[in-house]
Short mmCIF file of N, CA, C and O in Angstrom, two decimals:
data_model
loop_
_atom_site.label_atom_id
_atom_site.label_comp_id
_atom_site.label_asym_id
_atom_site.label_seq_id
_atom_site.Cartn_x
_atom_site.Cartn_y
_atom_site.Cartn_z
N MET A 128 -3.22 27.11 8.80
CA MET A 128 -3.58 25.74 8.56
C MET A 128 -4.72 25.76 7.52
O MET A 128 -5.67 26.45 7.63
N MET A 129 -4.59 24.89 6.54
CA MET A 129 -5.57 24.79 5.46
C MET A 129 -6.79 23.94 5.99
O MET A 129 -6.63 23.00 6.75
N GLN A 130 -7.93 24.35 5.56
CA GLN A 130 -9.14 23.58 5.90
C GLN A 130 -9.68 22.97 4.67
O GLN A 130 -9.52 23.51 3.57
N GLY A 131 -10.43 21.89 4.80
CA GLY A 131 -11.02 21.22 3.67
C GLY A 131 -10.96 19.73 3.87
O GLY A 131 -10.73 19.28 5.01
N THR A 132 -11.10 19.02 2.79
CA THR A 132 -11.02 17.56 2.92
C THR A 132 -9.76 17.07 2.25
O THR A 132 -9.23 17.64 1.32
N LEU A 133 -9.26 15.99 2.77
CA LEU A 133 -8.13 15.30 2.20
C LEU A 133 -8.61 13.96 1.67
O LEU A 133 -9.18 13.18 2.49
N PRO A 134 -8.41 13.69 0.43
CA PRO A 134 -8.85 12.38 -0.05
C PRO A 134 -8.11 11.24 0.68
O PRO A 134 -6.96 11.47 1.10
N VAL A 135 -8.76 10.15 0.85
CA VAL A 135 -8.19 9.00 1.58
C VAL A 135 -6.81 8.68 1.00
O VAL A 135 -5.87 8.40 1.73
N GLY A 136 -6.67 8.76 -0.30
CA GLY A 136 -5.36 8.45 -0.96
C GLY A 136 -4.28 9.36 -0.42
O GLY A 136 -3.10 8.97 -0.39
N GLY A 137 -4.60 10.55 0.01
CA GLY A 137 -3.61 11.48 0.53
C GLY A 137 -3.08 11.04 1.86
O GLY A 137 -2.00 11.43 2.28
N MET A 138 -3.78 10.23 2.62
CA MET A 138 -3.34 9.77 3.90
C MET A 138 -2.50 8.50 3.82
O MET A 138 -1.73 8.20 4.71
N LYS A 139 -2.60 7.76 2.73
CA LYS A 139 -1.90 6.51 2.58
C LYS A 139 -0.38 6.65 2.80
O LYS A 139 0.19 5.91 3.58
N PRO A 140 0.26 7.58 2.04
CA PRO A 140 1.72 7.67 2.25
C PRO A 140 2.10 8.14 3.68
O PRO A 140 3.08 7.71 4.22
N ILE A 141 1.26 9.01 4.26
CA ILE A 141 1.57 9.48 5.59
C ILE A 141 1.44 8.34 6.59
O ILE A 141 2.34 8.14 7.40
N CYS A 142 0.38 7.56 6.51
CA CYS A 142 0.19 6.44 7.42
C CYS A 142 1.28 5.39 7.28
O CYS A 142 1.84 4.90 8.24
N TYR A 143 1.59 5.04 6.06
CA TYR A 143 2.61 4.02 5.87
C TYR A 143 3.99 4.49 6.33
O TYR A 143 4.71 3.76 6.94
N GLY A 144 4.23 5.75 6.10
CA GLY A 144 5.53 6.31 6.51
C GLY A 144 5.75 6.28 8.00
O GLY A 144 6.84 6.28 8.49
N ARG A 145 4.62 6.17 8.76
CA ARG A 145 4.71 6.09 10.20
C ARG A 145 4.57 4.65 10.69
O ARG A 145 4.39 4.40 11.88
N GLY A 146 4.62 3.69 9.79
CA GLY A 146 4.61 2.27 10.18
C GLY A 146 3.22 1.64 10.27
O GLY A 146 3.04 0.57 10.82
N PHE A 147 2.19 2.30 9.71
CA PHE A 147 0.87 1.73 9.76
C PHE A 147 0.51 1.13 8.41
O PHE A 147 0.50 1.82 7.38
N GLY A 148 0.16 -0.11 8.43
CA GLY A 148 -0.42 -0.71 7.22
C GLY A 148 0.56 -1.07 6.10
O GLY A 148 1.70 -1.36 6.34
N ILE A 149 0.03 -1.01 4.89
CA ILE A 149 0.76 -1.47 3.75
C ILE A 149 1.25 -0.30 2.91
O ILE A 149 0.75 0.80 3.03
N PRO A 150 2.24 -0.54 2.09
CA PRO A 150 2.81 0.51 1.27
C PRO A 150 1.72 1.17 0.41
O PRO A 150 0.84 0.44 -0.08
N PRO A 151 1.76 2.48 0.21
CA PRO A 151 0.73 3.17 -0.59
C PRO A 151 0.57 2.65 -1.97
O PRO A 151 -0.49 2.66 -2.55
N ASN A 152 1.64 2.15 -2.60
CA ASN A 152 1.54 1.68 -3.97
C ASN A 152 0.90 0.28 -4.03
O ASN A 152 0.69 -0.27 -5.07
N ARG A 153 0.60 -0.30 -2.89
CA ARG A 153 0.00 -1.60 -2.85
C ARG A 153 -1.47 -1.63 -2.42
O ARG A 153 -2.11 -2.65 -2.32
N ILE A 154 -2.01 -0.46 -2.06
CA ILE A 154 -3.40 -0.41 -1.62
C ILE A 154 -4.31 -0.95 -2.73
O ILE A 154 -4.23 -0.53 -3.88
N GLY A 155 -5.15 -1.86 -2.39
CA GLY A 155 -6.07 -2.43 -3.31
C GLY A 155 -5.56 -3.53 -4.21
O GLY A 155 -6.25 -4.12 -4.98
N GLU A 156 -4.25 -3.84 -4.09
CA GLU A 156 -3.63 -4.90 -4.87
C GLU A 156 -3.51 -6.15 -4.00
O GLU A 156 -3.30 -6.03 -2.80
N PRO A 157 -3.57 -7.31 -4.55
CA PRO A 157 -3.27 -8.51 -3.80
C PRO A 157 -1.84 -8.41 -3.27
O PRO A 157 -0.97 -7.93 -3.94
N MET A 158 -1.64 -8.87 -2.04
CA MET A 158 -0.34 -8.82 -1.44
C MET A 158 0.52 -9.94 -2.01
O MET A 158 0.06 -11.08 -2.04
N THR A 159 1.67 -9.60 -2.49
CA THR A 159 2.58 -10.60 -3.05
C THR A 159 3.79 -10.79 -2.13
O THR A 159 3.94 -10.11 -1.15
N ALA A 160 4.65 -11.71 -2.50
CA ALA A 160 5.83 -12.04 -1.67
C ALA A 160 6.65 -10.85 -1.39
O ALA A 160 7.32 -10.77 -0.37
N ASP A 161 6.68 -9.87 -2.29
CA ASP A 161 7.55 -8.71 -2.08
C ASP A 161 6.70 -7.59 -1.46
O ASP A 161 7.15 -6.41 -1.49
N SER A 162 5.58 -7.86 -0.84
CA SER A 162 4.74 -6.81 -0.27
C SER A 162 4.47 -7.09 1.20
O SER A 162 3.44 -7.63 1.60
N PRO A 163 5.43 -6.73 2.06
CA PRO A 163 5.23 -7.02 3.49
C PRO A 163 4.17 -6.07 4.08
O PRO A 163 4.01 -4.94 3.60
N ILE A 164 3.50 -6.54 5.12
CA ILE A 164 2.63 -5.70 5.91
C ILE A 164 3.30 -5.51 7.28
O ILE A 164 3.77 -6.50 7.82
N SER A 165 3.36 -4.31 7.75
CA SER A 165 4.00 -4.06 9.08
C SER A 165 2.97 -3.58 10.07
O SER A 165 2.05 -2.91 9.75
N TYR A 166 3.17 -4.07 11.31
CA TYR A 166 2.30 -3.73 12.41
C TYR A 166 3.14 -3.29 13.60
O TYR A 166 4.26 -3.74 13.77
N THR A 167 2.64 -2.40 14.42
CA THR A 167 3.26 -2.07 15.70
C THR A 167 2.42 -2.77 16.75
O THR A 167 1.19 -2.46 16.86
N VAL A 168 3.02 -3.64 17.52
CA VAL A 168 2.29 -4.47 18.47
C VAL A 168 2.80 -4.10 19.88
O VAL A 168 3.98 -4.13 20.13
N SER A 169 1.85 -3.81 20.79
CA SER A 169 2.25 -3.49 22.14
C SER A 169 2.17 -4.68 23.06
O SER A 169 1.44 -5.62 22.81
N GLY A 170 3.04 -4.69 24.07
CA GLY A 170 3.01 -5.70 25.11
C GLY A 170 4.02 -6.83 24.96
O GLY A 170 4.11 -7.65 25.80
N MET A 171 4.70 -6.90 23.82
CA MET A 171 5.71 -7.98 23.63
C MET A 171 6.98 -7.61 24.31
O MET A 171 7.55 -6.56 24.06
N THR A 172 7.46 -8.49 25.21
CA THR A 172 8.68 -8.21 25.96
C THR A 172 9.72 -9.29 25.94
O THR A 172 10.83 -9.06 26.41
N CYS A 173 9.38 -10.48 25.53
CA CYS A 173 10.32 -11.60 25.62
C CYS A 173 10.19 -12.56 24.47
O CYS A 173 9.36 -12.41 23.58
N GLY A 174 11.02 -13.56 24.49
CA GLY A 174 11.04 -14.61 23.43
C GLY A 174 9.71 -15.34 23.34
O GLY A 174 9.27 -15.75 22.27
N HIS A 175 9.06 -15.58 24.51
CA HIS A 175 7.78 -16.25 24.50
C HIS A 175 6.74 -15.40 23.74
O HIS A 175 5.93 -15.93 22.94
N CYS A 176 6.77 -14.11 23.95
CA CYS A 176 5.85 -13.18 23.26
C CYS A 176 6.09 -13.29 21.74
O CYS A 176 5.14 -13.40 20.95
N GLU A 177 7.36 -13.21 21.36
CA GLU A 177 7.74 -13.28 19.94
C GLU A 177 7.25 -14.60 19.36
O GLU A 177 6.65 -14.63 18.25
N GLN A 178 7.46 -15.69 20.05
CA GLN A 178 7.03 -17.04 19.55
C GLN A 178 5.49 -17.11 19.43
O GLN A 178 5.00 -17.61 18.42
N ALA A 179 4.78 -16.59 20.41
CA ALA A 179 3.29 -16.67 20.39
C ALA A 179 2.75 -15.91 19.13
O ALA A 179 1.84 -16.42 18.41
N VAL A 180 3.27 -14.70 18.93
CA VAL A 180 2.82 -13.89 17.78
C VAL A 180 3.21 -14.60 16.45
O VAL A 180 2.43 -14.68 15.54
N THR A 181 4.48 -14.99 16.37
CA THR A 181 4.98 -15.62 15.15
C THR A 181 4.21 -16.87 14.81
O THR A 181 3.76 -17.04 13.66
N GLU A 182 3.96 -17.72 15.78
CA GLU A 182 3.21 -18.96 15.53
C GLU A 182 1.77 -18.71 15.13
O GLU A 182 1.27 -19.35 14.24
N GLY A 183 1.13 -17.74 15.75
CA GLY A 183 -0.24 -17.44 15.44
C GLY A 183 -0.39 -16.94 14.02
O GLY A 183 -1.32 -17.33 13.27
N ILE A 184 0.52 -16.08 13.58
CA ILE A 184 0.43 -15.50 12.23
C ILE A 184 0.90 -16.52 11.18
O ILE A 184 0.28 -16.62 10.11
N THR A 185 1.90 -17.32 11.50
CA THR A 185 2.46 -18.28 10.54
C THR A 185 1.38 -19.29 10.09
O THR A 185 1.45 -19.82 9.02
N GLN A 186 0.42 -19.60 10.98
CA GLN A 186 -0.61 -20.55 10.65
C GLN A 186 -1.61 -20.07 9.57
O GLN A 186 -2.37 -20.86 9.05
N LEU A 187 -1.61 -18.76 9.31
CA LEU A 187 -2.56 -18.20 8.38
C LEU A 187 -2.21 -18.50 6.94
O LEU A 187 -1.03 -18.60 6.59
N SER A 188 -3.18 -18.59 6.11
CA SER A 188 -3.03 -18.87 4.70
C SER A 188 -2.26 -17.78 4.05
O SER A 188 -2.47 -16.57 4.26
N GLY A 189 -1.28 -18.16 3.21
CA GLY A 189 -0.49 -17.21 2.43
C GLY A 189 0.73 -16.66 3.12
O GLY A 189 1.59 -16.04 2.47
N VAL A 190 0.85 -16.83 4.43
CA VAL A 190 2.00 -16.27 5.15
C VAL A 190 3.23 -17.08 4.84
O VAL A 190 3.28 -18.28 4.98
N GLN A 191 4.30 -16.35 4.46
CA GLN A 191 5.59 -17.03 4.13
C GLN A 191 6.61 -16.73 5.19
O GLN A 191 7.48 -17.56 5.41
N GLU A 192 6.58 -15.52 5.78
CA GLU A 192 7.58 -15.17 6.74
C GLU A 192 7.06 -14.12 7.71
O GLU A 192 6.32 -13.22 7.33
N VAL A 193 7.42 -14.30 9.01
CA VAL A 193 7.06 -13.32 10.03
C VAL A 193 8.34 -12.92 10.76
O VAL A 193 9.12 -13.81 11.17
N THR A 194 8.53 -11.64 10.88
CA THR A 194 9.71 -11.12 11.60
C THR A 194 9.21 -10.21 12.71
O THR A 194 8.42 -9.30 12.49
N VAL A 195 9.71 -10.48 13.93
CA VAL A 195 9.30 -9.69 15.09
C VAL A 195 10.56 -8.99 15.65
O VAL A 195 11.54 -9.63 15.90
N ASP A 196 10.42 -7.70 15.93
CA ASP A 196 11.46 -6.93 16.59
C ASP A 196 10.92 -6.50 17.95
O ASP A 196 10.07 -5.57 18.05
N LEU A 197 11.35 -7.18 18.99
CA LEU A 197 10.87 -6.88 20.30
C LEU A 197 11.18 -5.48 20.79
O LEU A 197 10.38 -4.87 21.47
N ALA A 198 12.34 -4.97 20.41
CA ALA A 198 12.71 -3.61 20.87
C ALA A 198 11.77 -2.51 20.39
O ALA A 198 11.46 -1.58 21.10
N THR A 199 11.25 -2.71 19.18
CA THR A 199 10.39 -1.63 18.61
C THR A 199 8.92 -2.07 18.59
O THR A 199 8.05 -1.24 18.36
N GLY A 200 8.66 -3.34 18.82
CA GLY A 200 7.31 -3.87 18.73
C GLY A 200 6.81 -4.06 17.30
O GLY A 200 5.64 -4.26 17.08
N ARG A 201 7.75 -3.98 16.35
CA ARG A 201 7.35 -4.10 14.94
C ARG A 201 7.25 -5.59 14.55
O ARG A 201 8.12 -6.37 14.84
N VAL A 202 6.16 -5.88 13.85
CA VAL A 202 5.95 -7.23 13.26
C VAL A 202 5.77 -7.01 11.78
O VAL A 202 4.86 -6.32 11.35
N ASP A 203 6.63 -7.67 10.99
CA ASP A 203 6.55 -7.67 9.54
C ASP A 203 6.06 -9.03 9.08
O ASP A 203 6.59 -10.07 9.51
N VAL A 204 5.09 -9.03 8.16
CA VAL A 204 4.49 -10.26 7.62
C VAL A 204 4.64 -10.22 6.11
O VAL A 204 4.23 -9.25 5.49
N GLU A 205 5.26 -11.28 5.55
CA GLU A 205 5.36 -11.37 4.11
C GLU A 205 4.65 -12.60 3.62
O GLU A 205 4.61 -13.63 4.31
N GLY A 206 4.09 -12.49 2.45
CA GLY A 206 3.38 -13.62 1.83
C GLY A 206 2.53 -13.20 0.67
O GLY A 206 2.70 -12.10 0.14
N ARG A 207 1.65 -14.09 0.30
CA ARG A 207 0.75 -13.85 -0.86
C ARG A 207 -0.71 -13.78 -0.39
O ARG A 207 -1.11 -14.59 0.44
N ASP A 208 -1.48 -12.87 -0.96
CA ASP A 208 -2.88 -12.73 -0.63
C ASP A 208 -3.13 -12.67 0.89
O ASP A 208 -3.97 -13.37 1.44
N LEU A 209 -2.32 -11.86 1.55
CA LEU A 209 -2.45 -11.74 3.01
C LEU A 209 -3.73 -11.05 3.43
O LEU A 209 -4.21 -10.13 2.79
N ASP A 210 -4.32 -11.53 4.53
CA ASP A 210 -5.57 -11.00 5.03
C ASP A 210 -5.31 -10.18 6.27
O ASP A 210 -5.03 -10.72 7.33
N ASP A 211 -5.34 -8.86 6.15
CA ASP A 211 -5.04 -7.95 7.22
C ASP A 211 -5.88 -8.25 8.48
O ASP A 211 -5.34 -8.30 9.58
N ALA A 212 -7.14 -8.47 8.30
CA ALA A 212 -8.05 -8.73 9.43
C ALA A 212 -7.66 -10.01 10.15
O ALA A 212 -7.70 -10.08 11.40
N ALA A 213 -7.30 -11.03 9.42
CA ALA A 213 -6.94 -12.33 9.98
C ALA A 213 -5.59 -12.20 10.77
O ALA A 213 -5.42 -12.80 11.83
N ILE A 214 -4.67 -11.39 10.24
CA ILE A 214 -3.43 -11.17 10.92
C ILE A 214 -3.63 -10.45 12.23
O ILE A 214 -3.11 -10.83 13.27
N ARG A 215 -4.44 -9.37 12.16
CA ARG A 215 -4.78 -8.64 13.41
C ARG A 215 -5.50 -9.54 14.40
O ARG A 215 -5.18 -9.49 15.62
N ALA A 216 -6.36 -10.41 13.95
CA ALA A 216 -7.05 -11.38 14.87
C ALA A 216 -6.06 -12.35 15.52
O ALA A 216 -6.16 -12.66 16.65
N ALA A 217 -5.08 -12.82 14.71
CA ALA A 217 -4.09 -13.71 15.24
C ALA A 217 -3.23 -13.06 16.31
O ALA A 217 -2.91 -13.68 17.32
N ILE A 218 -2.90 -11.82 16.12
CA ILE A 218 -2.12 -11.05 17.10
C ILE A 218 -2.96 -10.91 18.37
O ILE A 218 -2.45 -11.14 19.49
N ASP A 219 -4.23 -10.59 18.20
CA ASP A 219 -5.16 -10.47 19.34
C ASP A 219 -5.30 -11.77 20.10
O ASP A 219 -5.26 -11.82 21.31
N GLU A 220 -5.47 -12.87 19.34
CA GLU A 220 -5.58 -14.17 19.98
C GLU A 220 -4.34 -14.56 20.78
O GLU A 220 -4.43 -15.30 21.77
N ALA A 221 -3.16 -14.09 20.33
CA ALA A 221 -1.92 -14.38 21.02
C ALA A 221 -1.82 -13.53 22.32
O ALA A 221 -0.94 -13.77 23.14
N GLY A 222 -2.74 -12.57 22.48
CA GLY A 222 -2.77 -11.79 23.73
C GLY A 222 -2.16 -10.45 23.58
O GLY A 222 -1.85 -9.77 24.62
N TYR A 223 -2.00 -9.92 22.38
CA TYR A 223 -1.31 -8.64 22.16
C TYR A 223 -2.21 -7.71 21.37
O TYR A 223 -3.19 -8.16 20.77
N GLU A 224 -1.86 -6.44 21.32
CA GLU A 224 -2.69 -5.47 20.67
C GLU A 224 -1.94 -4.72 19.61
O GLU A 224 -0.81 -4.28 19.78
N VAL A 225 -2.56 -4.60 18.44
CA VAL A 225 -2.00 -3.86 17.33
C VAL A 225 -2.31 -2.37 17.58
O VAL A 225 -3.44 -2.00 17.82
N ALA A 226 -1.25 -1.53 17.52
CA ALA A 226 -1.43 -0.09 17.70
C ALA A 226 -2.29 0.46 16.57
O ALA A 226 -2.16 0.03 15.41
N ALA A 227 -3.12 1.40 16.88
CA ALA A 227 -4.03 1.97 15.85
C ALA A 227 -3.30 2.74 14.82
O ALA A 227 -2.23 3.09 14.83
#
Protein backbone atom coordinates (compact mmCIF):
# COMPACT_ATOMS: atom_id res chain seq x y z
CA MET A 1 0.00 0.00 0.00
CA MET A 2 1.33 3.42 -0.93
CA GLN A 3 1.62 6.06 1.72
CA GLY A 4 1.45 9.79 1.27
CA THR A 5 -1.20 12.32 0.57
CA LEU A 6 -3.89 12.27 -2.03
CA PRO A 7 -5.02 15.64 -3.34
CA VAL A 8 -8.69 16.33 -2.72
CA GLY A 9 -9.23 16.26 -6.49
CA GLY A 10 -8.13 12.64 -6.49
CA MET A 11 -11.06 11.70 -4.27
CA LYS A 12 -13.73 13.43 -6.35
CA PRO A 13 -14.10 10.69 -9.00
CA ILE A 14 -13.99 7.98 -6.34
CA CYS A 15 -16.68 9.60 -4.21
CA TYR A 16 -18.95 10.40 -7.13
CA GLY A 17 -18.57 6.91 -8.53
CA ARG A 18 -19.99 5.57 -5.28
CA GLY A 19 -23.01 7.89 -5.37
CA PHE A 20 -21.74 10.72 -3.18
CA GLY A 21 -22.12 14.30 -4.27
CA ILE A 22 -21.74 15.86 -7.65
CA PRO A 23 -19.88 14.75 -10.76
CA PRO A 24 -16.14 15.46 -10.59
CA ASN A 25 -16.24 17.64 -13.71
CA ARG A 26 -18.76 19.91 -11.98
CA ILE A 27 -16.89 20.63 -8.73
CA GLY A 28 -16.71 24.37 -8.23
CA GLU A 29 -19.05 25.15 -11.13
CA PRO A 30 -22.58 26.46 -10.76
CA MET A 31 -25.02 23.59 -11.02
CA THR A 32 -26.97 23.73 -14.28
CA ALA A 33 -30.05 21.87 -15.51
CA ASP A 34 -27.88 19.04 -16.80
CA SER A 35 -25.98 18.72 -13.52
CA PRO A 36 -27.92 16.52 -11.11
CA ILE A 37 -26.83 16.05 -7.51
CA SER A 38 -27.40 12.57 -6.08
CA TYR A 39 -27.87 11.63 -2.44
CA THR A 40 -28.33 8.36 -0.61
CA VAL A 41 -31.04 8.86 1.99
CA SER A 42 -31.78 6.37 4.75
CA GLY A 43 -35.15 5.63 6.29
CA MET A 44 -37.45 6.14 3.30
CA THR A 45 -39.82 3.18 2.98
CA CYS A 46 -43.11 4.34 1.47
CA GLY A 47 -44.89 6.82 -0.74
CA HIS A 48 -45.34 9.24 2.16
CA CYS A 49 -41.56 9.27 2.68
CA GLU A 50 -41.02 9.94 -1.01
CA GLN A 51 -43.57 12.76 -0.97
CA ALA A 52 -42.10 14.41 2.14
CA VAL A 53 -38.58 14.46 0.71
CA THR A 54 -39.73 15.54 -2.76
CA GLU A 55 -41.90 18.39 -1.44
CA GLY A 56 -39.19 19.65 0.91
CA ILE A 57 -36.56 19.79 -1.83
CA THR A 58 -38.90 21.09 -4.54
CA GLN A 59 -39.54 24.25 -2.48
CA LEU A 60 -35.88 25.25 -2.71
CA SER A 61 -34.66 27.90 -5.13
CA GLY A 62 -33.39 26.57 -8.45
CA VAL A 63 -34.78 23.05 -8.10
CA GLN A 64 -36.42 21.85 -11.30
CA GLU A 65 -36.88 18.13 -10.68
CA VAL A 66 -36.57 15.64 -7.82
CA THR A 67 -36.51 11.89 -8.39
CA VAL A 68 -36.69 9.44 -5.47
CA ASP A 69 -35.95 5.70 -5.73
CA LEU A 70 -37.28 4.07 -2.57
CA ALA A 71 -35.62 0.73 -3.30
CA THR A 72 -32.11 2.20 -3.30
CA GLY A 73 -32.70 5.32 -1.20
CA ARG A 74 -31.31 7.42 -4.02
CA VAL A 75 -32.54 11.00 -4.42
CA ASP A 76 -31.56 12.89 -7.59
CA VAL A 77 -32.02 16.66 -7.72
CA GLU A 78 -31.78 18.66 -10.94
CA GLY A 79 -31.83 22.41 -11.36
CA ARG A 80 -29.76 25.57 -11.57
CA ASP A 81 -27.49 27.02 -8.87
CA LEU A 82 -28.41 24.23 -6.47
CA ASP A 83 -27.41 24.65 -2.83
CA ASP A 84 -26.10 21.35 -1.44
CA ALA A 85 -26.43 22.49 2.19
CA ALA A 86 -30.04 23.61 1.66
CA ILE A 87 -30.94 20.30 0.01
CA ARG A 88 -29.38 18.34 2.87
CA ALA A 89 -31.27 20.54 5.37
CA ALA A 90 -34.57 19.93 3.53
CA ILE A 91 -34.00 16.16 3.69
CA ASP A 92 -33.21 16.47 7.40
CA GLU A 93 -36.33 18.59 8.01
CA ALA A 94 -38.42 15.91 6.30
CA GLY A 95 -37.13 13.48 8.93
CA TYR A 96 -34.50 11.55 6.96
CA GLU A 97 -30.74 11.33 6.95
CA VAL A 98 -28.31 11.74 4.08
CA ALA A 99 -25.66 8.99 4.14
CA ALA A 100 -22.14 10.35 4.64
